[in-house]
PDB file of C-alpha atoms in Angstrom:
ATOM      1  CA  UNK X1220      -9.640  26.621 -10.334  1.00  0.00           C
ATOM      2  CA  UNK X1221      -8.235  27.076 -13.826  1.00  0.00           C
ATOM      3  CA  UNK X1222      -5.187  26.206 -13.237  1.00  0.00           C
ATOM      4  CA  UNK X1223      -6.338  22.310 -13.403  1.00  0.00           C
ATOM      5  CA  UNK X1224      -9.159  22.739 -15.698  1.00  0.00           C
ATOM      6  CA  UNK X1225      -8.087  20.009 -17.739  1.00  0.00           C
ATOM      7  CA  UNK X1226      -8.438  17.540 -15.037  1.00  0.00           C
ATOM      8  CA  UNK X1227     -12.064  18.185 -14.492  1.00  0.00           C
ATOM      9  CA  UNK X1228     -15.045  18.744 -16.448  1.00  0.00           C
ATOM     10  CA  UNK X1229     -16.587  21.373 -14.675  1.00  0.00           C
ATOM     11  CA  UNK X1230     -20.432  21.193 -13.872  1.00  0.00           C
ATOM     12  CA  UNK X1231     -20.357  24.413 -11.635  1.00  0.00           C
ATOM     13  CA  UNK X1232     -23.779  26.026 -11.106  1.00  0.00           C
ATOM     14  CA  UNK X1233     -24.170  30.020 -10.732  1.00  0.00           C
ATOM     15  CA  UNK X1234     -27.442  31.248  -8.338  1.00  0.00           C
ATOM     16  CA  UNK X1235     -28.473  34.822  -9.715  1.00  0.00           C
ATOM     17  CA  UNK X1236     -31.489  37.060  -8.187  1.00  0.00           C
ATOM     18  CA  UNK X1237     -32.382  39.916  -9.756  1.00  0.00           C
ATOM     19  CA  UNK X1238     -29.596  39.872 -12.011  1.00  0.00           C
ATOM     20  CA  UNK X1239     -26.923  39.575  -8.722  1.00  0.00           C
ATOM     21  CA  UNK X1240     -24.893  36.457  -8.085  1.00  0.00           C
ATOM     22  CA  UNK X1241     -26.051  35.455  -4.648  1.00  0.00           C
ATOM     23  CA  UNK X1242     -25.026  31.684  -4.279  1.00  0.00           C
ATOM     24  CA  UNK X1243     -22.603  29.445  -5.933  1.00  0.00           C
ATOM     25  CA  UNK X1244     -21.972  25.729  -6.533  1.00  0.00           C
ATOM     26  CA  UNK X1245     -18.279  24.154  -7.448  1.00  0.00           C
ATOM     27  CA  UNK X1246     -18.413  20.925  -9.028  1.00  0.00           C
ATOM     28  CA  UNK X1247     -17.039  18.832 -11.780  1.00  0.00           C
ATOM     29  CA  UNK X1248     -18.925  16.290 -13.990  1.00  0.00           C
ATOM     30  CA  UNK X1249     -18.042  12.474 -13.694  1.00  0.00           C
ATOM     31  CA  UNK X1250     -20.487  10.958 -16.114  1.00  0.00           C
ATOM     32  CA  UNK X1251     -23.801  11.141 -14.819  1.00  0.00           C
ATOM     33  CA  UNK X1252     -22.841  12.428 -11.614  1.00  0.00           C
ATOM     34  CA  UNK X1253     -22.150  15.640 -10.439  1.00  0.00           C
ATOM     35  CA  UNK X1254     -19.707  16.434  -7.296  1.00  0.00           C
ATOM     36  CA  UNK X1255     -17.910  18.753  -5.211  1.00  0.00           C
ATOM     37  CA  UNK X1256     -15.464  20.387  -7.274  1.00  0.00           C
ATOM     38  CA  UNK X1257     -12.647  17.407  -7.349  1.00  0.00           C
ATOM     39  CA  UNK X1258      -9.770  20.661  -7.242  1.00  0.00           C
ATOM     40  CA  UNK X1259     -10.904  22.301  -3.729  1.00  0.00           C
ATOM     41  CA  UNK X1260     -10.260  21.017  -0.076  1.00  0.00           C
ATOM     42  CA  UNK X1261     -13.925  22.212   0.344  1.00  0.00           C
ATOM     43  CA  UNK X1262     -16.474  23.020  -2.377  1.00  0.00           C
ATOM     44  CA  UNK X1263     -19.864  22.909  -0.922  1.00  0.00           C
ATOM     45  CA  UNK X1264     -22.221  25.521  -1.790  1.00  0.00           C
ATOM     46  CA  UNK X1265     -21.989  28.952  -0.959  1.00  0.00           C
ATOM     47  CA  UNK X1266     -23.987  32.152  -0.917  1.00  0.00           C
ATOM     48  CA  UNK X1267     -23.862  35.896   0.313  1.00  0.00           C
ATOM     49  CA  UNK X1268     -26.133  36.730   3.165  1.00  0.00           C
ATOM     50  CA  UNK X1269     -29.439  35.380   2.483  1.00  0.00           C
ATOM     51  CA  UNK X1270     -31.715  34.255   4.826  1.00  0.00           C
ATOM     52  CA  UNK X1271     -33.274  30.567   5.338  1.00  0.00           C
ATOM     53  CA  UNK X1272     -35.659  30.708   2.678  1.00  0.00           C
ATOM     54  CA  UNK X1273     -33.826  31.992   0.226  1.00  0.00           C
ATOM     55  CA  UNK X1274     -31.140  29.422   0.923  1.00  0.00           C
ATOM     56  CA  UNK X1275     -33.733  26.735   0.498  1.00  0.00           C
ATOM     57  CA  UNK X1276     -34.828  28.382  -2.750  1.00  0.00           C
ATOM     58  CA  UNK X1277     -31.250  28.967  -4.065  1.00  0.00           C
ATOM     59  CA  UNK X1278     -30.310  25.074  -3.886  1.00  0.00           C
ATOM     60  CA  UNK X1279     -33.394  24.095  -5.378  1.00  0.00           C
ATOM     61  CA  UNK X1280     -32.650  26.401  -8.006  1.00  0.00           C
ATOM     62  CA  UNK X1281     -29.083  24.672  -8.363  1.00  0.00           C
ATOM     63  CA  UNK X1282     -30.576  21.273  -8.008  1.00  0.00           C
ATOM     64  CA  UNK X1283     -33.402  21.679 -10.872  1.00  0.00           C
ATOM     65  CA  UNK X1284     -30.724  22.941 -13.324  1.00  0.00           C
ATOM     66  CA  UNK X1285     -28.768  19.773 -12.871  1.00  0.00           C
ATOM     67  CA  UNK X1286     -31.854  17.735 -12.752  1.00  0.00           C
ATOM     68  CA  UNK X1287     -33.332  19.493 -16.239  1.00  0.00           C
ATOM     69  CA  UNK X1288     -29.895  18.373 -17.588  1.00  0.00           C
ATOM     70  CA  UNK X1289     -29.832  15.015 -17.116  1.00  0.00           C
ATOM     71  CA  UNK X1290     -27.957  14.507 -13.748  1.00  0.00           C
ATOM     72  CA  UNK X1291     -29.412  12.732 -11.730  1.00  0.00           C
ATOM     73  CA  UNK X1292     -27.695  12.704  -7.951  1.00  0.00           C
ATOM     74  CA  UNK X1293     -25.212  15.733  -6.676  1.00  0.00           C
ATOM     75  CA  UNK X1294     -22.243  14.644  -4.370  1.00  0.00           C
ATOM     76  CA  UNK X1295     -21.768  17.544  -1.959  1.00  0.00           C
ATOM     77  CA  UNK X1296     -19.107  18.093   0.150  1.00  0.00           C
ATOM     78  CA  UNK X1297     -20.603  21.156   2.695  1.00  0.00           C
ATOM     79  CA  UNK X1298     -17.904  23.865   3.770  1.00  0.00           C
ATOM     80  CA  UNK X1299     -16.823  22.616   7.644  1.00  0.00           C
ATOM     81  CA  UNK X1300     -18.564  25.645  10.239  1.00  0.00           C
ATOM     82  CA  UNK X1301     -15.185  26.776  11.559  1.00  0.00           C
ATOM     83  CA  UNK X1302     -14.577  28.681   7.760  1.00  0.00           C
ATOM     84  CA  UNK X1303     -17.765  30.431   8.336  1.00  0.00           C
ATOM     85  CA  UNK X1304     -18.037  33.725   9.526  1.00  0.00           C
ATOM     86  CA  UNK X1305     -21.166  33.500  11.547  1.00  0.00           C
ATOM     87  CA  UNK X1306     -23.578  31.029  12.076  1.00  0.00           C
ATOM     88  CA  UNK X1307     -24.034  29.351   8.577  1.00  0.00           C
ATOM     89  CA  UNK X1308     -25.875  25.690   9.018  1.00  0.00           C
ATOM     90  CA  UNK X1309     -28.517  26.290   6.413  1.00  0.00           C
ATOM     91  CA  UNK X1310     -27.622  24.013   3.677  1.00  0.00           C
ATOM     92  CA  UNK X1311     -27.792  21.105   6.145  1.00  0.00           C
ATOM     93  CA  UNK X1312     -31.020  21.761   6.842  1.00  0.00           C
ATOM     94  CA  UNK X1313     -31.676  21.915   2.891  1.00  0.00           C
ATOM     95  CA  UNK X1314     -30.193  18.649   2.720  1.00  0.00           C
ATOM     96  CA  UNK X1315     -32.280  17.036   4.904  1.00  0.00           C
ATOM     97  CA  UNK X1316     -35.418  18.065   3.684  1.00  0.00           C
ATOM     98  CA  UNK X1317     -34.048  17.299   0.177  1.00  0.00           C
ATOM     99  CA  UNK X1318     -33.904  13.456   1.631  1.00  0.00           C
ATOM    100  CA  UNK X1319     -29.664  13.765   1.017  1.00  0.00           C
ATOM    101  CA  UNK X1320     -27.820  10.311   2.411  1.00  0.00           C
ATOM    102  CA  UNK X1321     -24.867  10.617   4.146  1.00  0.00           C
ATOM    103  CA  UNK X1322     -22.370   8.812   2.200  1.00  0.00           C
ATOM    104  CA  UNK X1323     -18.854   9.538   4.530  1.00  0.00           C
ATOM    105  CA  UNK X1324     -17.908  11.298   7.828  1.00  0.00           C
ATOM    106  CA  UNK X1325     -14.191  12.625   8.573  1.00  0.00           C
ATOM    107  CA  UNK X1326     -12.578  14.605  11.649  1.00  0.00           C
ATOM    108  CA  UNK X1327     -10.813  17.599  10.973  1.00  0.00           C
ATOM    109  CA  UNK X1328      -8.614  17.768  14.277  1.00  0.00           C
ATOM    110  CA  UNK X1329      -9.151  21.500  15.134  1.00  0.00           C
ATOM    111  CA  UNK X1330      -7.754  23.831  17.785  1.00  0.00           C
ATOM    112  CA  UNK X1331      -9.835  26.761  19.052  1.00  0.00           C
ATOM    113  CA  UNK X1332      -7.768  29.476  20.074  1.00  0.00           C
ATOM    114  CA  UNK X1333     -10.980  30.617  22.013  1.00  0.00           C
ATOM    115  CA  UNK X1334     -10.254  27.325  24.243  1.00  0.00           C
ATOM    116  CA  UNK X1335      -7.060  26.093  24.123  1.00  0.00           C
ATOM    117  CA  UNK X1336      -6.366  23.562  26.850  1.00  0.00           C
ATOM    118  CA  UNK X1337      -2.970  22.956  28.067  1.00  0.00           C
ATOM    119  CA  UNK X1338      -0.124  20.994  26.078  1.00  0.00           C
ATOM    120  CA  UNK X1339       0.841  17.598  28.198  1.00  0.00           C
ATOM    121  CA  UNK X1340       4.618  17.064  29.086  1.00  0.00           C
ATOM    122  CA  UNK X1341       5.450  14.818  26.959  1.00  0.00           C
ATOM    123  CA  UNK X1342       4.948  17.180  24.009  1.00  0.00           C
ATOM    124  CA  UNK X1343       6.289  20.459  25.631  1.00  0.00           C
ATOM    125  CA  UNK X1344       9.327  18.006  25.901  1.00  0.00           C
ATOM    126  CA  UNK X1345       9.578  17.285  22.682  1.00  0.00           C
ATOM    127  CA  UNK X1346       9.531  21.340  21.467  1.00  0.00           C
ATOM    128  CA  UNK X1347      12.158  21.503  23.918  1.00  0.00           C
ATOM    129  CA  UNK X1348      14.391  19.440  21.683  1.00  0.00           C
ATOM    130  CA  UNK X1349      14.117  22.220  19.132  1.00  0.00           C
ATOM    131  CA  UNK X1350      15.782  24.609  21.332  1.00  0.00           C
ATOM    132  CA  UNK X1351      18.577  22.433  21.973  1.00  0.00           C
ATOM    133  CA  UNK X1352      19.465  21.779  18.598  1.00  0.00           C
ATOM    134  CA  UNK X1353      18.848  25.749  17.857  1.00  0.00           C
ATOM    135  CA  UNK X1354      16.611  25.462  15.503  1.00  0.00           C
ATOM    136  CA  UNK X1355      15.539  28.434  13.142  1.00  0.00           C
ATOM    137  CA  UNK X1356      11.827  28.992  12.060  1.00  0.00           C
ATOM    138  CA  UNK X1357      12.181  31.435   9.241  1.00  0.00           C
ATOM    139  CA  UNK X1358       8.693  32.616   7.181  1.00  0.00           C
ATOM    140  CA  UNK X1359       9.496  32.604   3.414  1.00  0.00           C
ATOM    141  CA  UNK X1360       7.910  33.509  -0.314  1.00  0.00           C
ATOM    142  CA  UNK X1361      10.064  30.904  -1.679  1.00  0.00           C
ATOM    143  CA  UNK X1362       8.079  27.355  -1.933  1.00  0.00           C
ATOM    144  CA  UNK X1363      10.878  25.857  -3.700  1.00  0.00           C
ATOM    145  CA  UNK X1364      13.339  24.635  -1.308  1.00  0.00           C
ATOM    146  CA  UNK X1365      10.443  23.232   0.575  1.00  0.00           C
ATOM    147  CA  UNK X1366       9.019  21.823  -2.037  1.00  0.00           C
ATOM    148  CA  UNK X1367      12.405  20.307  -4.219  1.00  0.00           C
ATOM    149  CA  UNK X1368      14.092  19.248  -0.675  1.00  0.00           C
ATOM    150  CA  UNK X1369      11.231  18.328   1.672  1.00  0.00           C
ATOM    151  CA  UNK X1370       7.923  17.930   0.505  1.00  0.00           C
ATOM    152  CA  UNK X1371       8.202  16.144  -2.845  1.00  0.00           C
ATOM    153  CA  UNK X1372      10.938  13.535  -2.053  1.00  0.00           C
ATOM    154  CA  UNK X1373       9.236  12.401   0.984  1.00  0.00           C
ATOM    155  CA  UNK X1374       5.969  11.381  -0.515  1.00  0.00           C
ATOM    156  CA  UNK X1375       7.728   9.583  -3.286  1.00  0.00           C
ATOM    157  CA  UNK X1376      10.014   7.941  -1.318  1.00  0.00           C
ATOM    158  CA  UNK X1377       7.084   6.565   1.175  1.00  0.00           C
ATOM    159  CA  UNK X1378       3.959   7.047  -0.817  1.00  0.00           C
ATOM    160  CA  UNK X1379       5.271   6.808  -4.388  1.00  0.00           C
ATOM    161  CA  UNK X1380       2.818  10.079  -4.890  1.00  0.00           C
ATOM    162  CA  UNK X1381       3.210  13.870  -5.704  1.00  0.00           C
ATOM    163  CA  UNK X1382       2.037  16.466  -4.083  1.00  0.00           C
ATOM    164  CA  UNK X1383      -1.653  17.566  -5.258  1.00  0.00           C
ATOM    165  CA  UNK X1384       0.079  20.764  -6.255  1.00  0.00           C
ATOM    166  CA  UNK X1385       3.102  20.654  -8.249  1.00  0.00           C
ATOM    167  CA  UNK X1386       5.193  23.622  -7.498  1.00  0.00           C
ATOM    168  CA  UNK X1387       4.148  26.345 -10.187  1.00  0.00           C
ATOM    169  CA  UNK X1388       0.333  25.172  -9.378  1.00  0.00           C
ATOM    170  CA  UNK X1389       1.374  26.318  -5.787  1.00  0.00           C
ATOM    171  CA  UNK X1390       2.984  29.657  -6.548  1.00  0.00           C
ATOM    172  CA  UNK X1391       0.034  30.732  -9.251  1.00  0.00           C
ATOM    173  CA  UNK X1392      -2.269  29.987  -6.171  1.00  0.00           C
ATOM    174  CA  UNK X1393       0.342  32.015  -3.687  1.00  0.00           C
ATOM    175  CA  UNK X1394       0.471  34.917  -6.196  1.00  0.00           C
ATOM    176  CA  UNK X1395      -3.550  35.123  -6.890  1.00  0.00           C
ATOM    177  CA  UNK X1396      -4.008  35.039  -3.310  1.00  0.00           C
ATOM    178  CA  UNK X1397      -1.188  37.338  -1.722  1.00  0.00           C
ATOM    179  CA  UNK X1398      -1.126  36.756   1.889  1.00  0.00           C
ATOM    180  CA  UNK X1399      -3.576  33.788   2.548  1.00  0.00           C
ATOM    181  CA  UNK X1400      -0.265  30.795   1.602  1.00  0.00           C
ATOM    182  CA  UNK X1401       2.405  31.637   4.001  1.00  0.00           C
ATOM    183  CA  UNK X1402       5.698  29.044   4.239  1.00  0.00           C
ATOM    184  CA  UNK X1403       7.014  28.166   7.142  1.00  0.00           C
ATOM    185  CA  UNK X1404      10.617  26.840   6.963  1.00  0.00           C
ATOM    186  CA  UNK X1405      12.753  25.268   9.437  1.00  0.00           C
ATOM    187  CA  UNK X1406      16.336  25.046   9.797  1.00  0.00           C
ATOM    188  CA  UNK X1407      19.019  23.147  11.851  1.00  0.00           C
ATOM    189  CA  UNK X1408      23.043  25.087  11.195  1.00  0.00           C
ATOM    190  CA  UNK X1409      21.436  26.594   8.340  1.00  0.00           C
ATOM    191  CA  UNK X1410      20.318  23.379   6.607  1.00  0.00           C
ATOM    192  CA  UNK X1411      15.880  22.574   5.889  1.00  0.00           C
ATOM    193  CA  UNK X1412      15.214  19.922   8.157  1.00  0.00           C
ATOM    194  CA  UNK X1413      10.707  20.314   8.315  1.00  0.00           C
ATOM    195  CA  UNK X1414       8.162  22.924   6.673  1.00  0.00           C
ATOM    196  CA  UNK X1415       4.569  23.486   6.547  1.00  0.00           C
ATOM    197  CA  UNK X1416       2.581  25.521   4.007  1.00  0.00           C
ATOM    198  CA  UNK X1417      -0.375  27.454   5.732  1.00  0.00           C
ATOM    199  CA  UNK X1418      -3.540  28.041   4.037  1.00  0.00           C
ATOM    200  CA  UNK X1419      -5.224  31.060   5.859  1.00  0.00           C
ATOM    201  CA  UNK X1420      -8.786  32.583   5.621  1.00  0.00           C
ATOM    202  CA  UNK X1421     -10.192  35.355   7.940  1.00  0.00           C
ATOM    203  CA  UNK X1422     -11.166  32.114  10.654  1.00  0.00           C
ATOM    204  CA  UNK X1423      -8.823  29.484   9.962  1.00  0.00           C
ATOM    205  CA  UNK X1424      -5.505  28.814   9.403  1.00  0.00           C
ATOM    206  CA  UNK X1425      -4.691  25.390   7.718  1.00  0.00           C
ATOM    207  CA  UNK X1426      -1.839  23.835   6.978  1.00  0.00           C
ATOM    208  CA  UNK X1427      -1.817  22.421   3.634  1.00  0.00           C
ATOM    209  CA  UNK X1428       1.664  20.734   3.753  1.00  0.00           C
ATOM    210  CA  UNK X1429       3.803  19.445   6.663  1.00  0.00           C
ATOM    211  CA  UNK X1430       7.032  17.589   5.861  1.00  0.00           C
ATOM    212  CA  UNK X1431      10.574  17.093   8.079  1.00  0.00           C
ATOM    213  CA  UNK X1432      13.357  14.814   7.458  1.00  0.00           C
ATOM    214  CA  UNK X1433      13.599  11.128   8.508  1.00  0.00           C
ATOM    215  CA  UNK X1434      15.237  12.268  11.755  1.00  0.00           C
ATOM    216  CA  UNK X1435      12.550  14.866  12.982  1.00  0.00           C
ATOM    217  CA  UNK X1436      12.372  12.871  16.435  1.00  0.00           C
ATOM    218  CA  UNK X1437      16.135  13.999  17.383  1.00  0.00           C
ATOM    219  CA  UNK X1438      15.069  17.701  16.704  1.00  0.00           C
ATOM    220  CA  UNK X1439      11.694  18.005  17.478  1.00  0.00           C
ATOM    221  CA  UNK X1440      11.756  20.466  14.276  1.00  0.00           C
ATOM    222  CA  UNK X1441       7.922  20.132  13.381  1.00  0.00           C
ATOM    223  CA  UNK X1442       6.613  19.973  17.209  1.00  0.00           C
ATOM    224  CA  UNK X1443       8.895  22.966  17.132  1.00  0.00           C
ATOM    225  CA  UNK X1444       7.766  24.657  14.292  1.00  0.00           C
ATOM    226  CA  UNK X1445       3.557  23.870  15.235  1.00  0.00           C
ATOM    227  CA  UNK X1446       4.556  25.008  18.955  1.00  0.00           C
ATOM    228  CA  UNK X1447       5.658  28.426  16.728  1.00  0.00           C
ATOM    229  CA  UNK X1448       2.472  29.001  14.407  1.00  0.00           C
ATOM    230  CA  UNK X1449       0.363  28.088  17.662  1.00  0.00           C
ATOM    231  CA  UNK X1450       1.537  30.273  20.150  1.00  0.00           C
ATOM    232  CA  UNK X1451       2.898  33.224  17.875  1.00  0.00           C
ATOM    233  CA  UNK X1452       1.842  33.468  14.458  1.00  0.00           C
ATOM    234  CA  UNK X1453      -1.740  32.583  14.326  1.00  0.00           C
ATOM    235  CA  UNK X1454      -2.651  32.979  18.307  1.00  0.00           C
ATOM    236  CA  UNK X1455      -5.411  35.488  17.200  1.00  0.00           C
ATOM    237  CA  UNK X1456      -6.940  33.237  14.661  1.00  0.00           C
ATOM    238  CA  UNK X1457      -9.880  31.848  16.021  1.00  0.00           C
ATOM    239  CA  UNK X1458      -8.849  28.137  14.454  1.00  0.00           C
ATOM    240  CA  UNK X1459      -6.068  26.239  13.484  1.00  0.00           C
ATOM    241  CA  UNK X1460      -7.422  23.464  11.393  1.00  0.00           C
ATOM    242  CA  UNK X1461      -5.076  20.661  11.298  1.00  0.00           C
ATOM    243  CA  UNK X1462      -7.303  18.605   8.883  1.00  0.00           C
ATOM    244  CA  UNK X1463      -8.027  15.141   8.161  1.00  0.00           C
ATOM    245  CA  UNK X1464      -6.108  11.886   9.945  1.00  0.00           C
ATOM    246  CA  UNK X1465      -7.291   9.354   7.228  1.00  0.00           C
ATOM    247  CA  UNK X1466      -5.604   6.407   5.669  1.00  0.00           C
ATOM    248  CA  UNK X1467      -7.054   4.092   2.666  1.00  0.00           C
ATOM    249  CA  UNK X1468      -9.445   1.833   4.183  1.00  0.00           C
ATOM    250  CA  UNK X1469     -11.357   4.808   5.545  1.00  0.00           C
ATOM    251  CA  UNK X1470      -9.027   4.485   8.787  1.00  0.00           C
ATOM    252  CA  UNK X1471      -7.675   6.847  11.104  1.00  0.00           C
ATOM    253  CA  UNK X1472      -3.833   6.964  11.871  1.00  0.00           C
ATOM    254  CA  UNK X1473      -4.062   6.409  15.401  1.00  0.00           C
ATOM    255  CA  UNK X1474      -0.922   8.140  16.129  1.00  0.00           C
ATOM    256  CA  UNK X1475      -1.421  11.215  14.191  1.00  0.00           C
ATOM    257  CA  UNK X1476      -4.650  11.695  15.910  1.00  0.00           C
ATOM    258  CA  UNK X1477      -3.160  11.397  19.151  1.00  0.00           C
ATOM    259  CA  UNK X1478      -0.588  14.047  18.224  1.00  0.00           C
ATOM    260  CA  UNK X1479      -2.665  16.525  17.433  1.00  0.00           C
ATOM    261  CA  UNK X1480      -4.590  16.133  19.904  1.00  0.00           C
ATOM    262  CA  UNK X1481      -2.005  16.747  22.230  1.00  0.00           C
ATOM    263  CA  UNK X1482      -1.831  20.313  20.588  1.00  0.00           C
ATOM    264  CA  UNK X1483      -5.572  20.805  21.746  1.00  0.00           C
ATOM    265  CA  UNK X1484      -7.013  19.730  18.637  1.00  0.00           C
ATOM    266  CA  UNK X1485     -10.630  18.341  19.054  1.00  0.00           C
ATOM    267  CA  UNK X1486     -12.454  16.610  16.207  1.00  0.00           C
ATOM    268  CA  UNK X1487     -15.244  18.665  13.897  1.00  0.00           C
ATOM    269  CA  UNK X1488     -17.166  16.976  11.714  1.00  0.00           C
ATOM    270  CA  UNK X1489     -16.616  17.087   7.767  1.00  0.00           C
ATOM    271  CA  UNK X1490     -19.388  15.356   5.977  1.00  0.00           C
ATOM    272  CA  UNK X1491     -20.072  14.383   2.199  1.00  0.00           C
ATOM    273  CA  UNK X1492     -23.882  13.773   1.110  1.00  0.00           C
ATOM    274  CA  UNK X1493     -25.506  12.210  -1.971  1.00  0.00           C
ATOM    275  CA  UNK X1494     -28.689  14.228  -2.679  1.00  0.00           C
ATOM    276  CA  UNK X1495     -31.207  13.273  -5.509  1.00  0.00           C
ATOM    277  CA  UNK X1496     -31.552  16.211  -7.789  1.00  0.00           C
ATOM    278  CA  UNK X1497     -35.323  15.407  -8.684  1.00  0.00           C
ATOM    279  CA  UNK X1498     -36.157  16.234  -4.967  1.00  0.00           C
ATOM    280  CA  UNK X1499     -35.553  20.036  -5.283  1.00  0.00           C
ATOM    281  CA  UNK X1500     -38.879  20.474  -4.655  1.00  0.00           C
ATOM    282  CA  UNK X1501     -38.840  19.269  -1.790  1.00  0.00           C
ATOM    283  CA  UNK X1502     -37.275  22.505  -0.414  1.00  0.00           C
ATOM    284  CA  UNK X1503     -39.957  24.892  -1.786  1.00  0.00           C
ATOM    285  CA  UNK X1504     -43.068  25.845   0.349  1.00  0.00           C
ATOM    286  CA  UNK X1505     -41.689  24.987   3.463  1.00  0.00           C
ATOM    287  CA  UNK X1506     -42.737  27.470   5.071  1.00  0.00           C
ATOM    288  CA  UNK X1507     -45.932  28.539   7.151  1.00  0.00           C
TER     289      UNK X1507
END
């Protein structure tokens, strides 16, 4: 997260036991409130393989730090269940008996490659076009042509916004973490006409980035190109996490829902809570 350090104040909290890190809180500091680290997709809180109990003791621990220090609620965004790598619900059930409110729901449209369901007509038609117009998928290390010719133009030309990672934020992330950012590039005659930028953890891959040219509906280029990662690159990954379909005003785009769920996406749940830090007691002694 250093990388952007000067955008946040960071309140992150460190769980030891017995002198070995064992759990783990990102956040940043925004006045009297603490949050979710404002810099990750998901910050949450996270912890090695502890059981129940000592989950319930580790967030109390976290919470009673921030609590001694004058902070008095915790925003928490929880890590969605498809990045775990086994059953790993716990801190839910810490934040309920720690009396957290709900404060927002999103869907994360989500494909299980354990389930896929069929793909309708109408879309298999329009990954068809791609083939007719020959396009070329090609997997690249360089961000830039993506990025310069794609990505960045279209959000200022309809959004009048940047992307959340400016292209040497992107490549220092691509370099710390060799393999787990993959670009995906495609090309009509030799010309970028879409792209995507993959996140990918042992469960999930995620893209990060999707952009195509005004005209994407002649070529079908990012159909095309999602048709590719689908069925080829990532059909072993247990998820493909298309992400969130929200628009300002807390609304869903209708339309983008409807596409990916066309693709066999089905909706998880990604939550953020408000939790009172004084009630980390509330979590001790829960046992019988």
């Amino acid at each position: 997260m250093e990388y952007h350090q000067d955008r946040f104040e960071d309140a992150s909290v460190v769980v030891h036991k017995d002198g070995k890190m064992v759990a783990g809180l990102p956040a940043h500091r925004e006045r009297q409130l603490v949050r979710s680290h404002g810099g990750l997709t998901y910050g949450g809180f996270f912890y090695s393989d502890l059981r129940l109990a000592e989950v319930f003791a580790a967030f109390s621990a976290a919470l009673q730090l921030l609590d001694e220090n004058g902070v008095p609620t915790l925003e928490i965004r929880p890590v969605p269940s498809i990045y775990h790598k086994m059953p790993s619900d716990e801190l839910l059930h810490a934040l309920f008996l720690a009396d957290a409110t709900l404060l927002e729901r999103e869907s994360l449209l989500v494909v299980d490659n354990g389930a896929r369901i069929a793909v309708p007509k109408s879309r298999r038609q329009a990954i068809s076009r791609g083939y007719k117009h020959s396009l070329e998928i090609r997997e690249t290390d360089d961000l830039s042509e993506f990025w310069d010719t794609i990505l960045t133009p279209n959000l200022q030309r309809r959004y009048q916004t940047q992307p959340v990672h400016a292209l040497p934020e992107i490549l220092y992330l691509k370099n710390s973490f060799p393999g787990r950012i993959r670009q995906f590039n495609v090309y009509e005659a030799g010309r970028i006409v879409a792209g995507t930028t993959v996140f990918e953890t042992d469960m999930v891959a995620h893209p990060q980035y999707v952009s195509a040219l005004e005209d994407r509906s002649r070529t079908g280029a990012v159909d095309f190109l999602y048709a590719h990662l689908l069925d080829e690159v990532f059909a072993q990954k247990r998820y493909f996490d298309f992400g969130t379909s929200t628009v300002p005003g807390n609304k869903l785009k209708e339309n983008l829902v409807f596409w990916k769920e066309q693709f066999g996406g089905r909706s998880i749940a990604q939550d953020r809570y408000a939790v009172p830090t004084a009630n980390h007691h509330l979590l001790l002694d829960r046992f019988v």
